[in-house]
Tab-separated table of C-alpha atoms in Angstrom:
chain	number	residue	atom	x	y	z
A	1	ARG	CA	-0.381	76.979	-3.091
A	2	ALA	CA	2.219	74.236	-3.434
A	3	ARG	CA	0.808	73.261	-6.815
A	4	ARG	CA	0.946	76.862	-8.057
A	5	ALA	CA	4.483	77.243	-6.716
A	6	LEU	CA	5.618	74.095	-8.540
A	7	THR	CA	3.986	75.295	-11.746
A	8	GLY	CA	5.797	78.622	-11.399
A	9	GLN	CA	9.121	76.868	-10.865
A	10	ARG	CA	8.550	74.780	-13.997
A	11	ARG	CA	7.924	77.971	-15.953
A	12	ARG	CA	11.133	79.503	-14.594
A	13	LEU	CA	13.028	76.349	-15.545
A	14	ASN	CA	11.751	76.607	-19.118
A	15	GLU	CA	12.671	80.287	-19.297
A	16	ALA	CA	16.156	79.599	-17.920
A	17	ALA	CA	16.740	76.846	-20.495
A	18	LEU	CA	15.634	79.153	-23.319
A	19	MET	CA	17.848	81.997	-22.087
A	20	ILE	CA	20.877	79.688	-21.914
A	21	GLU	CA	20.077	78.446	-25.411
A	22	GLY	CA	19.974	82.050	-26.613
A	23	GLN	CA	23.315	82.865	-24.981
A	24	LEU	CA	24.955	79.824	-26.571
A	25	GLY	CA	24.497	81.487	-29.942
A	26	ASP	CA	27.441	83.675	-28.927
A	27	ALA	CA	30.506	81.422	-29.274
A	28	PRO	CA	32.466	82.860	-26.288
A	29	ALA	CA	29.482	82.149	-24.011
A	30	ALA	CA	30.118	78.372	-24.047
A	31	PRO	CA	32.713	77.094	-21.539
A	32	GLY	CA	36.019	76.113	-23.088
A	33	ARG	CA	35.745	72.421	-22.303
A	34	ARG	CA	32.206	72.080	-23.629
A	35	SER	CA	30.792	72.797	-27.053
A	36	ALA	CA	27.523	74.629	-27.515
A	37	ARG	CA	25.973	71.519	-29.061
A	38	SER	CA	26.788	69.298	-26.089
A	39	LEU	CA	25.456	71.923	-23.676
A	40	ARG	CA	22.246	72.096	-25.675
A	41	ARG	CA	21.850	68.316	-25.406
A	42	PHE	CA	22.444	68.502	-21.669
A	43	LEU	CA	19.838	71.242	-21.293
A	44	VAL	CA	17.230	69.277	-23.226
A	45	ASP	CA	17.882	66.004	-21.383
A	46	ALA	CA	18.018	67.620	-17.941
A	47	GLN	CA	14.917	69.719	-18.543
A	48	LEU	CA	12.918	66.719	-19.772
A	49	ALA	CA	13.989	64.682	-16.733
A	50	LEU	CA	13.019	67.428	-14.279
A	51	GLU	CA	9.740	68.041	-16.104
A	52	GLU	CA	8.974	64.326	-15.832
A	53	ILE	CA	9.662	64.393	-12.088
A	54	ALA	CA	7.489	67.482	-11.559
A	55	LEU	CA	4.562	66.160	-13.600
A	56	THR	CA	4.763	62.763	-11.937
A	57	VAL	CA	4.776	64.290	-8.469
A	58	LEU	CA	1.740	66.398	-9.401
A	59	ARG	CA	-0.072	63.266	-10.553
A	60	ILE	CA	0.841	61.400	-7.369
A	61	ALA	CA	-0.223	64.293	-5.142
A	62	GLY	CA	-3.500	64.668	-7.020
A	63	ASP	CA	-4.438	60.991	-7.284
A	64	ALA	CA	-3.298	59.778	-3.889
A	65	SER	CA	-2.472	62.712	-1.651
A	66	GLY	CA	-2.564	60.589	1.489
A	67	ILE	CA	0.101	58.040	0.540
A	68	ALA	CA	3.275	57.613	2.560
A	69	ALA	CA	6.274	57.613	0.212
A	70	PRO	CA	9.368	58.333	2.318
A	71	ALA	CA	11.777	57.115	-0.349
A	72	LEU	CA	10.246	59.444	-2.936
A	73	ARG	CA	10.443	62.359	-0.520
A	74	ARG	CA	14.080	61.545	0.270
A	75	MET	CA	14.908	61.386	-3.435
A	76	LEU	CA	13.293	64.777	-4.057
A	77	VAL	CA	15.171	66.317	-1.119
A	78	GLU	CA	18.483	65.063	-2.528
A	79	LEU	CA	17.627	66.585	-5.892
A	80	ALA	CA	16.660	69.899	-4.294
A	81	GLN	CA	19.952	69.978	-2.369
A	82	GLY	CA	21.966	69.474	-5.532
A	83	GLU	CA	22.962	65.855	-4.857
A	84	PRO	CA	21.941	63.991	-8.019
A	85	GLY	CA	24.222	61.058	-7.165
A	86	ARG	CA	22.471	60.464	-3.856
A	87	ALA	CA	19.131	60.997	-5.577
A	88	ALA	CA	19.978	58.246	-8.067
A	89	ALA	CA	20.817	55.942	-5.169
A	90	ALA	CA	17.514	56.836	-3.497
A	91	ALA	CA	15.735	56.039	-6.764
A	92	ALA	CA	16.419	52.347	-6.119
A	93	ASP	CA	14.505	52.667	-2.849
A	94	VAL	CA	11.665	54.329	-4.758
A	95	ASP	CA	11.487	51.300	-7.062
A	96	GLN	CA	11.222	49.069	-4.005
A	97	GLU	CA	8.615	51.404	-2.563
A	98	ALA	CA	6.609	51.120	-5.797
A	99	ALA	CA	6.391	47.361	-5.273
A	100	GLY	CA	4.121	48.032	-2.299
A	101	TYR	CA	1.511	49.727	-4.467
A	102	GLU	CA	-0.541	48.658	-7.449
A	103	GLY	CA	-1.769	50.127	-10.692
A	104	GLU	CA	-1.196	53.727	-11.718
A	105	LEU	CA	0.479	54.776	-8.465
A	106	ALA	CA	3.212	52.141	-8.794
A	107	HIS	CA	3.778	53.202	-12.388
A	108	LEU	CA	4.129	56.863	-11.386
A	109	LEU	CA	6.657	56.051	-8.668
A	110	ARG	CA	8.796	54.085	-11.139
A	111	ARG	CA	8.593	56.944	-13.644
A	112	ALA	CA	9.826	59.408	-11.025
A	113	ALA	CA	12.710	57.097	-10.117
A	114	ALA	CA	13.694	56.643	-13.777
A	115	ALA	CA	13.622	60.414	-14.368
A	116	ALA	CA	15.827	61.014	-11.318
A	117	ARG	CA	18.392	58.514	-12.629
A	118	GLU	CA	18.295	60.205	-16.030
A	119	TYR	CA	18.932	63.608	-14.448
A	120	ALA	CA	21.780	62.207	-12.339
A	121	ALA	CA	23.346	60.765	-15.500
A	122	CYS	CA	23.106	64.177	-17.187
A	123	ARG	CA	24.827	65.876	-14.268
A	124	ALA	CA	27.559	63.236	-14.181
A	125	GLU	CA	28.163	63.595	-17.910
A	126	LEU	CA	28.418	67.366	-17.576
A	127	ARG	CA	31.240	67.040	-15.034
A	128	GLU	CA	33.269	64.759	-17.294
A	129	PRO	CA	35.435	66.122	-20.125
A	130	GLU	CA	33.852	65.987	-23.548
A	131	THR	CA	34.852	62.830	-25.406
A	132	GLU	CA	33.555	63.618	-28.882
A	133	GLU	CA	35.382	65.819	-31.311
A	134	PRO	CA	34.330	69.437	-30.860
A	135	THR	CA	32.273	70.707	-33.773
A	136	ASP	CA	32.776	73.979	-35.555
A	137	GLU	CA	31.047	76.558	-33.375
A	138	GLU	CA	30.193	78.606	-36.464
A	139	GLU	CA	27.823	75.838	-37.499
A	140	PHE	CA	25.900	76.078	-34.245
A	141	GLU	CA	22.697	78.035	-34.631
A	142	SER	CA	20.690	78.935	-31.570
A	143	SER	CA	16.951	78.403	-31.806
A	144	VAL	CA	16.371	81.492	-29.633
A	145	THR	CA	17.251	85.060	-30.602
A	146	MET	CA	17.611	87.249	-27.535
A	147	MET	CA	16.345	90.829	-27.611
A	148	MET	CA	18.389	93.114	-25.362
A	149	GLY	CA	19.200	90.172	-23.119
A	150	ARG	CA	15.577	89.078	-22.822
A	151	LEU	CA	13.454	86.391	-24.416
A	152	PRO	CA	11.666	87.686	-27.523
A	153	GLY	CA	8.162	86.663	-26.443
A	154	SER	CA	5.296	86.508	-28.893
A	155	ALA	CA	6.733	89.203	-31.181
A	156	ALA	CA	9.098	86.631	-32.715
A	157	ILE	CA	6.106	84.639	-33.994
A	158	ALA	CA	3.519	87.379	-34.441
A	159	SER	CA	5.331	88.899	-37.421
A	160	GLY	CA	4.167	85.995	-39.583
A	161	VAL	CA	0.633	85.720	-38.182
A	162	GLN	CA	-2.401	87.429	-39.641
A	163	PRO	CA	-5.419	88.364	-37.521
A	164	SER	CA	-8.565	86.328	-37.941
A	165	SER	CA	-10.204	89.412	-39.504
A	166	ALA	CA	-7.862	89.106	-42.511
A	167	ARG	CA	-10.616	87.196	-44.334
A	168	TRP	CA	-12.728	90.307	-44.731
A	169	ASN	CA	-10.437	93.203	-43.777
A	170	PRO	CA	-7.625	93.878	-46.289
A	171	LEU	CA	-5.748	96.032	-43.746
A	172	ALA	CA	-5.351	92.969	-41.527
A	173	ARG	CA	-3.127	91.417	-44.203
A	174	LEU	CA	-0.505	94.105	-43.732
A	175	PRO	CA	2.766	93.268	-41.917
A	176	LEU	CA	2.733	93.397	-38.118
A	177	THR	CA	4.846	96.556	-37.957
A	178	THR	CA	2.473	98.361	-40.312
A	179	ARG	CA	-0.584	97.277	-38.328
A	180	GLN	CA	1.051	98.453	-35.104
A	181	ALA	CA	1.921	101.784	-36.729
A	182	ILE	CA	-1.726	102.236	-37.685
A	183	GLN	CA	-2.818	101.375	-34.135
A	184	ALA	CA	-0.291	103.740	-32.550
A	185	ALA	CA	-1.114	106.604	-34.926
A	186	LEU	CA	-4.853	106.257	-34.382
A	187	ALA	CA	-4.482	105.945	-30.603
A	188	GLY	CA	-2.083	108.898	-30.516
A	189	GLY	CA	-4.445	111.117	-32.502
A	190	LEU	CA	-7.407	110.308	-30.286
A	191	SER	CA	-5.239	110.838	-27.179
A	192	ILE	CA	-4.304	114.304	-28.382
A	193	LEU	CA	-7.963	115.254	-28.775
A	194	ALA	CA	-9.039	113.786	-25.442
A	195	GLY	CA	-5.938	114.941	-23.585
A	196	ARG	CA	-6.217	118.537	-24.784
A	197	ALA	CA	-9.816	118.603	-23.632
A	198	LEU	CA	-8.535	117.898	-20.117
A	199	SER	CA	-5.356	119.982	-20.228
A	200	PRO	CA	-4.128	122.027	-23.231
A	201	HIS	CA	-0.541	121.936	-21.916
A	202	ARG	CA	-0.121	118.415	-20.471
A	203	TYR	CA	-1.888	116.290	-23.066
A	204	TYR	CA	1.446	114.695	-24.048
A	205	TRP	CA	1.117	112.377	-21.027
A	206	ALA	CA	-1.931	110.819	-22.667
A	207	VAL	CA	-0.097	110.506	-25.988
A	208	ILE	CA	2.876	108.821	-24.325
A	209	ALA	CA	0.622	106.340	-22.510
A	210	ALA	CA	-1.172	105.458	-25.752
A	211	PHE	CA	2.081	105.095	-27.698
A	212	ILE	CA	3.771	102.943	-25.030
A	213	THR	CA	0.790	100.579	-25.125
A	214	PHE	CA	1.919	99.309	-28.549
A	215	THR	CA	5.684	99.157	-27.964
A	216	GLY	CA	7.002	95.684	-27.265
A	217	THR	CA	3.536	94.125	-27.554
A	218	ALA	CA	2.040	91.975	-30.281
A	219	THR	CA	-1.371	90.793	-29.102
A	220	ARG	CA	-4.395	92.593	-27.739
A	221	SER	CA	-3.944	90.966	-24.319
A	222	GLU	CA	-0.325	92.142	-24.124
A	223	ALA	CA	-1.315	95.688	-25.074
A	224	THR	CA	-4.141	95.688	-22.535
A	225	ARG	CA	-1.884	94.324	-19.805
A	226	LYS	CA	0.783	96.935	-20.479
A	227	ALA	CA	-1.679	99.833	-20.445
A	228	VAL	CA	-3.306	98.593	-17.228
A	229	ASN	CA	0.102	98.154	-15.574
A	230	ARG	CA	1.061	101.692	-16.536
A	231	ILE	CA	-2.121	103.098	-15.005
A	232	ILE	CA	-1.761	100.976	-11.864
A	233	GLY	CA	1.900	101.907	-11.439
A	234	THR	CA	1.120	105.597	-11.838
A	235	ALA	CA	-1.759	105.443	-9.350
A	236	ALA	CA	0.235	103.445	-6.793
A	237	GLY	CA	3.228	105.775	-7.006
A	238	LEU	CA	1.136	108.926	-6.714
A	239	GLY	CA	0.818	108.971	-2.931
A	240	VAL	CA	4.426	107.942	-2.265
A	241	ALA	CA	5.682	110.496	-4.789
A	242	ILE	CA	3.791	113.327	-3.071
A	243	VAL	CA	5.122	112.388	0.375
A	244	LEU	CA	8.728	112.094	-0.811
A	245	ALA	CA	8.532	115.310	-2.858
A	246	GLU	CA	7.370	117.239	0.202
A	247	ALA	CA	10.056	115.586	2.353
A	248	THR	CA	12.900	116.505	-0.026
A	249	ALA	CA	11.619	119.971	-0.929
A	250	GLY	CA	14.522	122.440	-0.837
A	251	ASN	CA	17.151	119.711	-0.436
A	252	GLY	CA	18.736	119.158	-3.843
A	253	TRP	CA	21.060	116.353	-2.754
A	254	ALA	CA	18.211	114.375	-1.215
A	255	ALA	CA	16.121	114.842	-4.345
A	256	LEU	CA	19.054	113.690	-6.492
A	257	ALA	CA	19.478	110.592	-4.336
A	258	VAL	CA	15.774	109.736	-4.700
A	259	ILE	CA	15.924	110.307	-8.470
A	260	LEU	CA	18.960	108.062	-8.962
A	261	GLY	CA	17.608	105.429	-6.591
A	262	SER	CA	14.223	105.386	-8.339
A	263	MET	CA	15.854	105.033	-11.739
A	264	PHE	CA	18.034	102.146	-10.591
A	265	VAL	CA	15.339	100.229	-8.712
A	266	GLY	CA	12.689	100.854	-11.370
A	267	PHE	CA	14.712	99.514	-14.285
A	268	TYR	CA	16.179	96.732	-12.148
A	269	LEU	CA	12.705	95.464	-11.250
A	270	LEU	CA	11.374	95.838	-14.787
A	271	GLN	CA	12.026	92.115	-15.256
A	272	ILE	CA	9.491	91.425	-12.504
A	273	SER	CA	6.753	93.875	-13.375
A	274	TYR	CA	6.248	96.843	-15.664
A	275	ALA	CA	3.891	98.345	-13.081
A	276	ILE	CA	6.704	98.382	-10.497
A	277	MET	CA	8.950	100.304	-12.876
A	278	ILE	CA	6.205	102.890	-13.518
A	279	PHE	CA	5.737	103.165	-9.742
A	280	PHE	CA	9.341	104.322	-9.334
A	281	ILE	CA	9.236	106.431	-12.496
A	282	THR	CA	6.320	108.336	-10.971
A	283	ILE	CA	8.417	109.014	-7.865
A	284	MET	CA	11.308	110.177	-10.061
A	285	VAL	CA	9.079	112.527	-12.085
A	286	ALA	CA	7.736	114.109	-8.884
A	287	GLN	CA	11.295	114.768	-7.711
A	288	LEU	CA	12.212	116.353	-11.036
A	289	TYR	CA	9.233	118.677	-10.849
A	290	SER	CA	10.194	119.499	-7.274
A	291	VAL	CA	13.722	120.443	-8.353
A	292	LEU	CA	12.245	122.597	-11.134
A	293	HIS	CA	9.956	124.273	-8.534
A	294	VAL	CA	6.772	123.384	-10.423
A	295	PHE	CA	5.628	120.483	-8.268
A	296	THR	CA	2.082	120.338	-6.957
A	297	SER	CA	-0.059	117.396	-5.936
A	298	GLY	CA	-2.595	118.529	-8.529
A	299	LEU	CA	0.053	118.181	-11.238
A	300	LEU	CA	0.620	114.526	-10.358
A	301	LEU	CA	-3.122	113.931	-10.225
A	302	LEU	CA	-3.393	115.452	-13.700
A	303	ARG	CA	-0.642	113.077	-14.885
A	304	LEU	CA	-2.663	110.146	-13.577
A	305	GLU	CA	-5.795	111.351	-15.370
A	306	GLU	CA	-3.955	111.888	-18.657
A	307	THR	CA	-2.284	108.492	-18.322
A	308	GLY	CA	-5.672	106.904	-17.732
A	309	ILE	CA	-7.055	108.589	-20.851
A	310	GLY	CA	-4.150	107.505	-23.031
A	311	GLY	CA	-4.055	103.989	-21.611
A	312	GLY	CA	-7.808	103.583	-21.996
A	313	ILE	CA	-7.699	104.720	-25.616
A	314	GLY	CA	-4.798	102.355	-26.261
A	315	ILE	CA	-6.787	99.445	-24.837
A	316	VAL	CA	-9.830	100.244	-26.980
A	317	ILE	CA	-7.739	100.580	-30.143
A	318	GLY	CA	-5.856	97.369	-29.359
A	319	LEU	CA	-9.118	95.480	-28.949
A	320	LEU	CA	-11.015	96.895	-31.926
A	321	VAL	CA	-8.498	97.929	-34.592
A	322	LEU	CA	-6.640	95.065	-36.310
A	323	PRO	CA	-6.387	92.978	-33.123
A	324	LEU	CA	-4.199	89.891	-32.917
A	325	SER	CA	-5.288	87.360	-30.311
A	326	THR	CA	-3.066	85.192	-28.143
A	327	ARG	CA	-4.912	82.177	-29.529
A	328	ASP	CA	-3.662	83.032	-33.029
A	329	ILE	CA	-0.088	83.274	-31.747
A	330	ALA	CA	-0.346	79.982	-29.879
A	331	ARG	CA	-1.780	78.272	-32.948
A	332	ALA	CA	1.064	79.583	-35.117
A	333	ALA	CA	3.686	78.565	-32.548
A	334	ARG	CA	2.235	75.067	-32.376
A	335	SER	CA	2.237	74.816	-36.163
A	336	ASN	CA	5.875	75.974	-36.297
A	337	TYR	CA	6.826	73.427	-33.661
A	338	PHE	CA	5.254	70.476	-35.429
A	339	GLY	CA	6.598	71.714	-38.758
A	340	GLY	CA	10.113	71.839	-37.337
A	341	LEU	CA	9.630	68.416	-35.755
A	342	HIS	CA	8.504	67.038	-39.121
A	343	ASP	CA	11.600	68.449	-40.841
A	344	LEU	CA	13.886	67.026	-38.153
A	345	LEU	CA	12.405	63.531	-38.344
A	346	ASP	CA	12.378	63.636	-42.128
A	347	ALA	CA	16.072	64.589	-42.167
A	348	ALA	CA	16.837	61.789	-39.715
A	349	CYS	CA	15.021	59.282	-41.921
A	350	SER	CA	16.927	60.575	-44.937
A	351	GLN	CA	20.201	59.941	-43.136
A	352	LEU	CA	19.138	56.371	-42.388
A	353	ASP	CA	17.641	55.565	-45.791
A	354	GLY	CA	19.967	57.489	-48.101
A	355	GLU	CA	18.396	57.072	-51.522
A	356	ASP	CA	15.284	55.342	-52.741
A	357	THR	CA	15.546	51.877	-54.229
A	358	ASP	CA	15.522	53.305	-57.762
A	359	GLY	CA	18.658	55.334	-57.046
A	360	ARG	CA	16.950	58.744	-56.996
A	361	PRO	CA	17.229	61.069	-54.000
A	362	ARG	CA	14.457	60.461	-51.548
A	363	ARG	CA	11.653	63.014	-51.721
A	364	PRO	CA	10.614	64.791	-48.538
A	365	ARG	CA	7.618	63.320	-46.804
A	366	PRO	CA	4.465	65.401	-46.946
A	367	ARG	CA	3.699	67.415	-43.860
A	368	PRO	CA	0.791	66.123	-41.754
């Protein structure tokens, strides 16, 4: 459990760093005494130092879980309490503690101590006024483009990725938005046919579930996860919605309070889970039907069945029709990363070397 918790905290740290990077693209977001470029450097240095500490601790706990390392524990406590200066002082004790061990364990302890000192130096530098001349903020370009205040996810990369079926399927070579339009249209048409077979008047619930499956998703796993979360949220909210609808029946003010509360809590918790939002949306829909005097438990059960039909069709279409796998996205992201790293190092070498010995501008190095 501790290992999973630490892994989750590392993921949250990475997300926080990316969100700050995205906000720095807006010039007023940077504090007045710090430029966006210096804050970016601090984020990178601090994140690398903390990542080094976390990975080192995981190695120590996995290789020698029974060791007694009081100095290391004390250093980590100081870091957790927001005392990087004291943590840097405790790092000297960790170095002394490492002298009592041999081999890989001693090396890991020294790495943790060095990373703690690096993080303390970053924090100390952040508190001091900036010494270098501030750069033109218009030249700063954030590497992250936020979408409605959220990280873009795989959609930012998926637009330039073709499915593996592009070798034999010409439709797979179409742009991502066109492929998604085909998926949504096909899923919507099938949902209309299947939904009308169940209910000629409420089949739109199936169509909505199928359409939502392909909004904000890029890969087949994302589409499947979203459809499953919608079905789970609807099923989980069904019982609560029925109880609350019967409790507020005939009381308009109580129903209004439940509707407003469900809207607020549902969209507030959307960042945590899409299923939680659908849970509260189901409660809100039941209250609306109660106010309109058309509420029945059978109506909510029908909504669940139609949602299941639409979500199921969306999953099948996402898996079979022009699917894009997470592996393809990860491969493209890795290629973009190493390509950007190549360009950065090549530009740095160009700054050092200037021109070739024959006086001509230096040609870019070939990509690996």
